[in-house]
XYZ file of C-alpha atoms in Angstrom:
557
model
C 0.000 0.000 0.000
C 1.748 3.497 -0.983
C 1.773 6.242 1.388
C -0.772 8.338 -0.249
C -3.294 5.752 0.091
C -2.624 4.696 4.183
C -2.500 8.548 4.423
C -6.499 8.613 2.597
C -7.916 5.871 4.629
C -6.402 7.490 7.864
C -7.894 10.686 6.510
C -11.116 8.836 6.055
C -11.424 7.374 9.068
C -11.022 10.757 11.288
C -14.506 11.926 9.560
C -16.864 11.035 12.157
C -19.816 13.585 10.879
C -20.835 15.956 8.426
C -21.610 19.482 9.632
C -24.994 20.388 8.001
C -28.371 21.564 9.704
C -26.617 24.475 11.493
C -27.309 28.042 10.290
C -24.978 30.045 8.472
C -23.598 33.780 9.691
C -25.626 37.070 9.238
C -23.411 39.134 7.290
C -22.850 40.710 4.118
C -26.195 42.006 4.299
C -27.977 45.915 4.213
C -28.721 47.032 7.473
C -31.384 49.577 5.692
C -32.542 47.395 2.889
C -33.313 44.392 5.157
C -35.018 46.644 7.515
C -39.044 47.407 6.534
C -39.881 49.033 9.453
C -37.155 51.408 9.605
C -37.760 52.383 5.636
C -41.813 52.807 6.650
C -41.422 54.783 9.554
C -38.800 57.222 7.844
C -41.424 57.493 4.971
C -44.398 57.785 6.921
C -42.385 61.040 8.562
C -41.556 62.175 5.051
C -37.960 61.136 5.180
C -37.431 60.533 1.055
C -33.789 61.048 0.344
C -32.702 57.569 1.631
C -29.308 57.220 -0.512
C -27.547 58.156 2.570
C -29.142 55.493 4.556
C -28.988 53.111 1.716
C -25.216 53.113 1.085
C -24.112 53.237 5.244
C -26.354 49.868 5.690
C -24.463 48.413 3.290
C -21.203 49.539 4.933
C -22.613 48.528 8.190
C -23.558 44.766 7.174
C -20.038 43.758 5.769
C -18.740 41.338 7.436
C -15.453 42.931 7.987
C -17.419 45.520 9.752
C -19.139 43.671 11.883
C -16.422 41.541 12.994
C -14.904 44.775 14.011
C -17.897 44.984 16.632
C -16.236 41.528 17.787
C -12.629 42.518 17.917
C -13.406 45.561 20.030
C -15.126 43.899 22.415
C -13.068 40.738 22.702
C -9.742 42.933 23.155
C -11.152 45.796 26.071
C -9.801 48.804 26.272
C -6.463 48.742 28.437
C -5.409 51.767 30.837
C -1.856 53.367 31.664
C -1.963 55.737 34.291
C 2.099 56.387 33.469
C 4.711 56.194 31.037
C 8.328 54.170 31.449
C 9.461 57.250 32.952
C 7.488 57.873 35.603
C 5.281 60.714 34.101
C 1.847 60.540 34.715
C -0.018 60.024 30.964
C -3.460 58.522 32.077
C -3.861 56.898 28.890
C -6.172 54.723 27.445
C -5.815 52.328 24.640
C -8.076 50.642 22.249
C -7.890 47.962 19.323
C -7.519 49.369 16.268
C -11.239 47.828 15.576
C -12.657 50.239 18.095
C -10.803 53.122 16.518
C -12.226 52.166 13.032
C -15.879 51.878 14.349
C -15.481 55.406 15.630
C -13.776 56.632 12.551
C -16.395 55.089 10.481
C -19.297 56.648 12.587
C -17.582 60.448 13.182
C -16.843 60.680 9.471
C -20.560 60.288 8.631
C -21.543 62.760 11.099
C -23.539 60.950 13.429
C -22.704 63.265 15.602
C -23.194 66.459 14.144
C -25.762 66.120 11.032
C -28.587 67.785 13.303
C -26.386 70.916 13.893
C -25.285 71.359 10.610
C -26.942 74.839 8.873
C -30.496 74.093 7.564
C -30.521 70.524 7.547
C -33.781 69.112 7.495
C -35.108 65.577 9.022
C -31.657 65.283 10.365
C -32.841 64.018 13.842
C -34.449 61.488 11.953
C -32.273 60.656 9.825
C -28.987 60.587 12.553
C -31.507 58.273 14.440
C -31.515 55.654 11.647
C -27.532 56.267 10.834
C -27.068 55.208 15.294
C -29.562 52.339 14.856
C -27.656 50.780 12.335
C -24.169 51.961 14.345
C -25.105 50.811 17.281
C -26.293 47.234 15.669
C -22.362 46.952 14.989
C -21.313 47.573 19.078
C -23.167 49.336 20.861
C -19.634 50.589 23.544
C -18.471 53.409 21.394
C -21.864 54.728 20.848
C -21.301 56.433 24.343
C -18.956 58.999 23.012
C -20.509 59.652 19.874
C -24.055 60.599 22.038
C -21.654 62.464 24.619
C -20.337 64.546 21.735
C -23.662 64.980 20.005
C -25.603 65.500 23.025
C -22.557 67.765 24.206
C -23.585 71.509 21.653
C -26.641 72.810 23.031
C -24.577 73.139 26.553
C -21.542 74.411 25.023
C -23.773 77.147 23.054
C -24.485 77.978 26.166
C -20.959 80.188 26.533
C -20.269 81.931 23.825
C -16.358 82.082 24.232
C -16.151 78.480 24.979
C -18.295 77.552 21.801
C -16.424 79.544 19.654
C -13.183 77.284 19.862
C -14.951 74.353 20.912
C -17.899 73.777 18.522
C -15.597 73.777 15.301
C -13.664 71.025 16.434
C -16.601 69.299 17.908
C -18.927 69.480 14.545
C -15.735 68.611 12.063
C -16.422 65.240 10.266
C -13.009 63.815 11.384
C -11.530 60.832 13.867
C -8.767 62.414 16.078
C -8.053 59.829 18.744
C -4.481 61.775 19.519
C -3.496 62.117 23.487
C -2.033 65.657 22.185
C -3.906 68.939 23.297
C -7.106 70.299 22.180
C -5.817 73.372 20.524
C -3.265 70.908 17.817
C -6.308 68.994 16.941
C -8.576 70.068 13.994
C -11.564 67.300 15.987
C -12.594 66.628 19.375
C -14.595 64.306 21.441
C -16.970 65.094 24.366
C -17.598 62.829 27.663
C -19.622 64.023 30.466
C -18.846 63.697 34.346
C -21.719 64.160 36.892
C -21.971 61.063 39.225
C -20.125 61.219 42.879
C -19.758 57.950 45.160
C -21.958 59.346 47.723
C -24.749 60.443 45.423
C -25.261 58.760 42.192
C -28.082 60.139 40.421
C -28.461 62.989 43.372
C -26.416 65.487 41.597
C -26.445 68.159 44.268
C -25.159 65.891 46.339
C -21.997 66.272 44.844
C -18.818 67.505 46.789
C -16.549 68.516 43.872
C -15.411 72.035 44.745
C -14.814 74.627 41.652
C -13.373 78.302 42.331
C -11.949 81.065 39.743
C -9.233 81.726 38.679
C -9.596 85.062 38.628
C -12.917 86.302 37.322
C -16.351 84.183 37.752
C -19.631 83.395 36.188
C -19.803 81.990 32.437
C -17.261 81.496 30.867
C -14.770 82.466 33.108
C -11.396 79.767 33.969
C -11.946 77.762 37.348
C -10.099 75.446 39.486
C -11.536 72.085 40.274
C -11.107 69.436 43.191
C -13.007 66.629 43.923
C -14.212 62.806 41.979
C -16.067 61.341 39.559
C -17.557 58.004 40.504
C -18.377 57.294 36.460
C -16.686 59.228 33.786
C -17.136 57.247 30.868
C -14.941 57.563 27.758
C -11.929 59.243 29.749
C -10.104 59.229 26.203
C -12.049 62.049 25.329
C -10.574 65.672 24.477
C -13.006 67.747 27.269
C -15.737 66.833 29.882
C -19.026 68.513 30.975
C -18.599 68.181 34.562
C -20.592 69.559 37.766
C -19.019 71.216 40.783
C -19.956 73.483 43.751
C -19.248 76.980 43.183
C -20.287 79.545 45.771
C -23.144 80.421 43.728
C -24.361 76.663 43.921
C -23.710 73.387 41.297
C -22.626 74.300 37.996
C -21.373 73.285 34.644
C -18.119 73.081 33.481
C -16.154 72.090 30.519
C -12.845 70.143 31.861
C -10.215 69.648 28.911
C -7.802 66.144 29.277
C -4.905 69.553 28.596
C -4.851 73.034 30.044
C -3.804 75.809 27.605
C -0.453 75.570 28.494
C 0.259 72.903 26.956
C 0.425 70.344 30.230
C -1.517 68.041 31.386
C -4.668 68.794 33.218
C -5.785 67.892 36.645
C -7.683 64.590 35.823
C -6.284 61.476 37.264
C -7.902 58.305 36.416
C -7.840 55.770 39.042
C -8.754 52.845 37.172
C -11.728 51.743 34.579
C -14.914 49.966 35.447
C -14.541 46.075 35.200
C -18.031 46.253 33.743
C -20.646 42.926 32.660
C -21.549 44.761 29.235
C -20.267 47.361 26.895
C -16.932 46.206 27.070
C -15.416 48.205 24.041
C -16.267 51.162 25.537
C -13.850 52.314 29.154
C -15.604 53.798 32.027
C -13.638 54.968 34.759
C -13.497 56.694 38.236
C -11.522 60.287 38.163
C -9.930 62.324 41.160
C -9.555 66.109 39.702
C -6.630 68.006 41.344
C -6.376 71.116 40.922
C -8.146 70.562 37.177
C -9.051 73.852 35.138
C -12.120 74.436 33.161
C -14.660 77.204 32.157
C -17.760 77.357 33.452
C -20.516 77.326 30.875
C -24.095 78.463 31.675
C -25.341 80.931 34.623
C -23.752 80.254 37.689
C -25.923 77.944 40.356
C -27.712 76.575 37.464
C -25.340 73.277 36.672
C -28.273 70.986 36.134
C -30.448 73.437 34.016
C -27.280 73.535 31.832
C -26.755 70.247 31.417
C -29.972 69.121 31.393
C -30.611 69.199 27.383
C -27.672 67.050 27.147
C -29.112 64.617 29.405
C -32.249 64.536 27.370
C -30.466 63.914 24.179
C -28.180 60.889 25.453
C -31.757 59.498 27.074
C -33.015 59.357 24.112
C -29.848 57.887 22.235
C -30.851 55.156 24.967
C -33.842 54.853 23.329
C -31.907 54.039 19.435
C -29.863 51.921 21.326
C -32.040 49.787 23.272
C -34.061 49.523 19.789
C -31.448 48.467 18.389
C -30.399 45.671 20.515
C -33.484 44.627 20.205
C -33.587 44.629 16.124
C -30.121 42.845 15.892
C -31.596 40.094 18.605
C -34.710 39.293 16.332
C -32.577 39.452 13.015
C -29.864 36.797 14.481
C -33.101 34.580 15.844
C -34.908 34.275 12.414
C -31.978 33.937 10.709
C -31.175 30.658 12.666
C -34.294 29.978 12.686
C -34.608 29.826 8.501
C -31.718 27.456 8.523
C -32.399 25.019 11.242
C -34.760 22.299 11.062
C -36.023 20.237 14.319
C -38.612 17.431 14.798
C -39.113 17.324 10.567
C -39.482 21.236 9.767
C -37.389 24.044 10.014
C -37.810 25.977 13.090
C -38.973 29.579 11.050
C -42.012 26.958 9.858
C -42.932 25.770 13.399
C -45.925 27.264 15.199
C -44.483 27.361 18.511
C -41.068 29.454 17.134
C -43.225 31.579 14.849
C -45.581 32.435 18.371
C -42.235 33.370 20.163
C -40.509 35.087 17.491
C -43.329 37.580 15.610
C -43.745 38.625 19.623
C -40.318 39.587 19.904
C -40.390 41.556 16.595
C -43.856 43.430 17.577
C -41.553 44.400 20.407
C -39.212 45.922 17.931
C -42.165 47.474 16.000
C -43.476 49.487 18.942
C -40.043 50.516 20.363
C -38.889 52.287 16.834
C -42.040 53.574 17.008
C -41.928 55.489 20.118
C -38.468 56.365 18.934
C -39.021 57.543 15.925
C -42.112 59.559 17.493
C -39.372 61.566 19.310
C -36.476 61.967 16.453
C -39.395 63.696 14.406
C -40.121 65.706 17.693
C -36.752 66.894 17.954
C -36.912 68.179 14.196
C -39.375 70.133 15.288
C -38.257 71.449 18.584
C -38.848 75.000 17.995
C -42.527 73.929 18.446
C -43.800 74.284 21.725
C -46.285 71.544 21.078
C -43.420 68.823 20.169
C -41.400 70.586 23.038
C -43.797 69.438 25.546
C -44.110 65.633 23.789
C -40.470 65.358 23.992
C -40.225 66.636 27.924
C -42.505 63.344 28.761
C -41.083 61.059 25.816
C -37.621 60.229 26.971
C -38.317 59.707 30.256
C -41.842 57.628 29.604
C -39.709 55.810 26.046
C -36.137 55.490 28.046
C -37.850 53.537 31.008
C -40.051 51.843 29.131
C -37.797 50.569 25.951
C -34.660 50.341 27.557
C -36.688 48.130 30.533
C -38.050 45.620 28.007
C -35.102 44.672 26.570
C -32.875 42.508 28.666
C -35.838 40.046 28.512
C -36.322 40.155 24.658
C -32.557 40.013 24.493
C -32.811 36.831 26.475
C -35.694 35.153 25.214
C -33.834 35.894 21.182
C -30.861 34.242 22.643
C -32.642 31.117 23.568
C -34.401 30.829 19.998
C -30.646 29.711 19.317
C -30.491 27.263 21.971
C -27.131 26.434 23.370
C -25.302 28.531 20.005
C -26.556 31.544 21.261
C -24.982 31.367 24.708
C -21.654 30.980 22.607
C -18.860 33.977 22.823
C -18.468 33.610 19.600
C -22.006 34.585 18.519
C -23.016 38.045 18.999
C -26.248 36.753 21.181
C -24.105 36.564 24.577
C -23.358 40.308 23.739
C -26.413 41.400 23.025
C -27.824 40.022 26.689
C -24.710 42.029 28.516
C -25.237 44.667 27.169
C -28.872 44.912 27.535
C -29.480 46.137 31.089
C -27.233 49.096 30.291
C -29.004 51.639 28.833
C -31.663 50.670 31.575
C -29.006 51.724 34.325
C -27.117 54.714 32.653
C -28.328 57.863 32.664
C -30.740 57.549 34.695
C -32.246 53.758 36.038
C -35.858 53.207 35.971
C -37.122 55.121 38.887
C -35.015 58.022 37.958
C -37.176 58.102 34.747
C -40.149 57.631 37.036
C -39.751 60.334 38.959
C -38.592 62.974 36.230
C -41.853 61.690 34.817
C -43.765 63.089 37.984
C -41.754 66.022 38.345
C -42.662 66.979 34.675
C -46.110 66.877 35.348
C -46.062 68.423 38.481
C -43.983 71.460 37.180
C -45.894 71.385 33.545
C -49.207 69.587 33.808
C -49.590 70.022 30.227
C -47.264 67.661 29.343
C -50.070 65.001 30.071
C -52.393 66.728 27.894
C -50.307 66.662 24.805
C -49.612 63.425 25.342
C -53.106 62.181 24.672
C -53.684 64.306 22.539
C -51.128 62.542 20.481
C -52.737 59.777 21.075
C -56.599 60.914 20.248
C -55.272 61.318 16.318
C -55.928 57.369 16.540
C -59.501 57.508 19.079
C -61.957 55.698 17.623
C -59.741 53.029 15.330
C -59.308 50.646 18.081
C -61.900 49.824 20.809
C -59.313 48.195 23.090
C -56.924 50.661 22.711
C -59.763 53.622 23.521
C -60.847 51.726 26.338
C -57.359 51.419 27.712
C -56.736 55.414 27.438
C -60.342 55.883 29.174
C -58.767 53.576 31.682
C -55.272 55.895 32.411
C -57.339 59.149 32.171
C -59.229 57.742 35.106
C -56.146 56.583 37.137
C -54.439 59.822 36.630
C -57.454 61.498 37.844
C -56.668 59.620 41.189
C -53.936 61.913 42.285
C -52.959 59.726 45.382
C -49.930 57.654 45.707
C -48.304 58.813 42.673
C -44.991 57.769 43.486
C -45.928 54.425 44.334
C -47.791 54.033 41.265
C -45.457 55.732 38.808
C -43.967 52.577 36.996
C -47.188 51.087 36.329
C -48.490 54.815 34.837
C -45.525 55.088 33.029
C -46.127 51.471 31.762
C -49.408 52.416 30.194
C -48.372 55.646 29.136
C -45.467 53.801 26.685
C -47.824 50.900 25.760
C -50.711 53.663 24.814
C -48.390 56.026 22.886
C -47.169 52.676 20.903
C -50.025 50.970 20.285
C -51.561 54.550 18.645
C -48.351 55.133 16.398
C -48.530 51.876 15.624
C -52.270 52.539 14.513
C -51.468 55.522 12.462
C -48.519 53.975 10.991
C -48.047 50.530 10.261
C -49.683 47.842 8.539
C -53.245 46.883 10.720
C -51.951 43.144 11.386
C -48.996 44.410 13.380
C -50.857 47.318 14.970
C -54.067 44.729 15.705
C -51.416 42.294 17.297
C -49.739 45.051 19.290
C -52.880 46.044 21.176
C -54.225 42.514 21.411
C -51.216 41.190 23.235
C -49.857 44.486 24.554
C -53.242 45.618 26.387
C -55.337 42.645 27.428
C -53.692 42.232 30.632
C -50.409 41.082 31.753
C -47.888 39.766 28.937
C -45.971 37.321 31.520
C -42.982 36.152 28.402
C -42.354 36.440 24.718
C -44.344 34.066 22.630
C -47.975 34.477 24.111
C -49.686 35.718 20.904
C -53.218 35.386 20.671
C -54.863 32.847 18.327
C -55.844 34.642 15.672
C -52.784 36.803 14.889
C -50.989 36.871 11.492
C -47.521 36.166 12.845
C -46.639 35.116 8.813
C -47.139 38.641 7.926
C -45.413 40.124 11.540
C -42.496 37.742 10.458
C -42.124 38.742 6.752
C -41.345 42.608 8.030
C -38.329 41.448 9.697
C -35.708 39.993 7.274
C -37.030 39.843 3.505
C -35.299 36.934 1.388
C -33.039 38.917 -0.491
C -31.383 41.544 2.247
């Protein structure tokens, strides 16, 4: 017998099994093209010019690209806090695949299209160009929504915003430890939360005093901690501090304008269970300078809009998560058979998975509800939907999804527990956006504080919702139903998630009405507002779950 041939029937005889009935990666596909609801809801809020969108889900679905959103996560972001000489650097470094997803999303100006002069739908539009991003990894979406969320503060000081805003609108990726003033682009992070008070801003013990002159604007020297400072690579921070006129706003730079270092020593970075790719950190500030932007004493009033913004960037994200968690479950679910059929063909799979997409249906819903709002800001009307929106869609979107995260993962059985799917991920990183800025009862209780200080917030909001009285019975009956429990002014507080609850599930269910096809809007309320939903896959008996499920990845993405 030659060698060649004892070398085949060796070979042979390793082959113990075939790999077949196993589903095949989700890649090389268009983000925007594959995504029906996304297209329909843009349309419906007269978003036309799509070639943007179009051409960015295609770069977004490569699979280089996505495997980016891999590398950055499985190599986390590492921290020096000195050189090889003993020089204090506080530097943080990232795998070039985290570098590239923030070149890729900067360049496109996902974090500056809505400033730009006389752009229109570009809330909307920025909304769709995150979703997709954040799809990818959802880690260095914090810095792009700091930086975003980050101009209507710094317009707030006139002399700050007139070096800063330049940098911070340019269409460039500058990821340079160098100083502010030799970069052409910048990035923005935000500092607010102290150990001993967490969401309790003005509880905060950070001490800022001048320089020499005071008030906006004017150079101030700052002692004290950050508990979370997340993206400490950035080129400046939006910080709060005690000045003698109360808690106010300042913007910290990583260099003074001397050219040496600032103030801002980073301890160490959060060891956190999710968004990995991303470094968080904890930050003593000795001796830091920064200006103070905004009036004296009012800190949180200055800050505030920028709070609002990266709420609802919570919103796309959470969303988002949730779209990439139903995508990667049907796809498996196409390719894997079980029991004689494949699993996409099964009643029991099709119950569980057109749930978890209805879930996706009403949360871009809400979401888009509120991009269109912020087009229109300059309306008092949309002003007042958008005070109660991202509190009521951040609690409520960002709440639901570490259960439709899991319940997706488990529609891939033991795969999708797998580090090497993106399912595992997806669950980490789900309770985040739940947690950050500002958990549930945070939301709650902004939620009662806006109607306490503006009670017609709660008027606009069903008014909103009246464009659609009438359509629905159930839906009508369940508005009648929160009027009435509003009405009952006691215990507010201890009611709040369950009014917040309805409020969401309302708003949804009527965009849903007024926008989408009458099978997924008929299936919303059904299973959305007949009582308590206890898990995914709970549909009632009549639904169309074959027309829910051909919305969420057509056969030729």
């Amino acid at each position: 017998m030659s060698i060649e041939q004892t070398t085949s029937k060796a070979h042979l005889g390793a082959e113990t099994h075939q790999v077949f009935n196993q589903s095949s990666p989700l890649e090389n596909y268009n983000l925007f093209a594959s995504d029906r609801v996304l297209q329909e809801s843009l349309s419906h809020y007269g978003v036309e010019d799509t070639e943007q969108l179009l051409a960015y889900g295609e770069r977004c679905g490569r699979a280089e690209v996505i495997q980016w959103g891999f590398d950055a996560n499985e190599h986390k972001p590492q921290f020096e806090s000195h050189d090889r000489f003993g020089h204090r650097v506080d530097l943080v470094k990232f795998h070039p695949a985290y570098h590239q997803l923030m070149n890729m999303a900067l360049t496109e100006g996902i974090h500056s299209g809505p400033w730009q002069p006389d752009a229109k739908n570009a809330h909307l539009k920025r909304a769709a160009l995150s979703y997709m991003q954040s799809q990818i990894d959802a880690g260095h979406g914090c810095p792009l929504t700091m930086t975003f969320a980050s101009v209507p503060t710094i317009k707030l000081c006139p002399s700050v915003a007139e070096t800063w805003l330049p940098k911070i609108l340019n269409t460039a990726y500058q990821p340079e430890n160098v100083p502010y003033f030799e970069k052409t682009a910048v990035t923005i992070g935000m500092g607010m939360t102290e150990k001993q008070g967490g969401s309790d801003v003005r509880a905060n013990t950070t001490v800022a005093e001048p320089v020499k002159e005071s008030g906006n604007g004017a150079l101030y020297t700052i002692n004290g901690h950050k508990w979370f400072l997340s993206a400490p690579m950035c080129d400046a921070f939006l910080m709060l501090a005690q000045s003698s006129g109360g808690l106010s706003c300042f913007l910290v730079p990583r260099w003074r304008e001397d050219g040496q270092k600032n103030g801002l020593h980073v301890q160490r970075l959060k060891n956190k269970m999710g968004n990995v790719s991303n470094a968080s950190s904890e930050l003593e500030l000795r001796q830091a300078q920064g200006w103070m932007v905004g009036e004296e004493g009012r800190g949180v009033a200055a800050i505030i809009e920028m709070v609002a913004l990266t709420r609802f960037d919570c919103m796309v994200g959470s969303t988002a998560g949730q779209r990439q968690a139903v995508v990667q479950a049907v796809n498996h679910a196409r390719e894997r058979s079980s029991f004689g059929a494949r699993l996409i063909d099964q009643a029991l799979m099709k119950n569980v998975l057109a749930d978890l997409h209805l879930e996706v249906e009403g949360s871009l819903a809400l979401t888009m509800r509120m991009a269109k709002a912020l087009d229109n800001n300059d309306d008092p009307a949309e002003q007042l939907l958008m005070r109660l929106g991202t509190a009521v869609g951040k609690f409520w979107i960002c709440k639901r999804t570490p259960g439709h995260a899991y319940e997706a993962m488990e529609c891939l059985g033991g795969n999708g527990v797998i580090e090497n799917c993106i399912m595992p991920r997806l669950y980490r990183e789900a309770p985040i956006n739940a947690i950050w800025e500002g958990s549930g009862n945070i939301q709650a209780l902004d939620v009662l504080r806006a109607l306490q200080k503006t009670p017609a917030v709660l008027d606009r909001w069903f008014m909103e919702i009246a464009k659609t009285a009438g359509r629905n019975t159930l839906l009508d009956s369940a508005v009648s139903k929160l009027k009435e429990t509003f009405a009952r002014t006691g215990a507010l507080e201890f009611r709040a998630r369950y009014l917040i609850e309805q409020l969401a599930l309302t708003m949804q269910a009527s965009l849903l009405l007024e926008s989408a096809p009458a099978a997924i809007a008929e299936a919303f309320i059904h299973s959305r507002l007949c009582g308590v939903q206890a898990i995914y896959g709970c549909l009632p008996e009549n639904t169309d779950v074959d027309a829910i499920l051909a919305r969420v990845l057509p056969d030729n993405p």
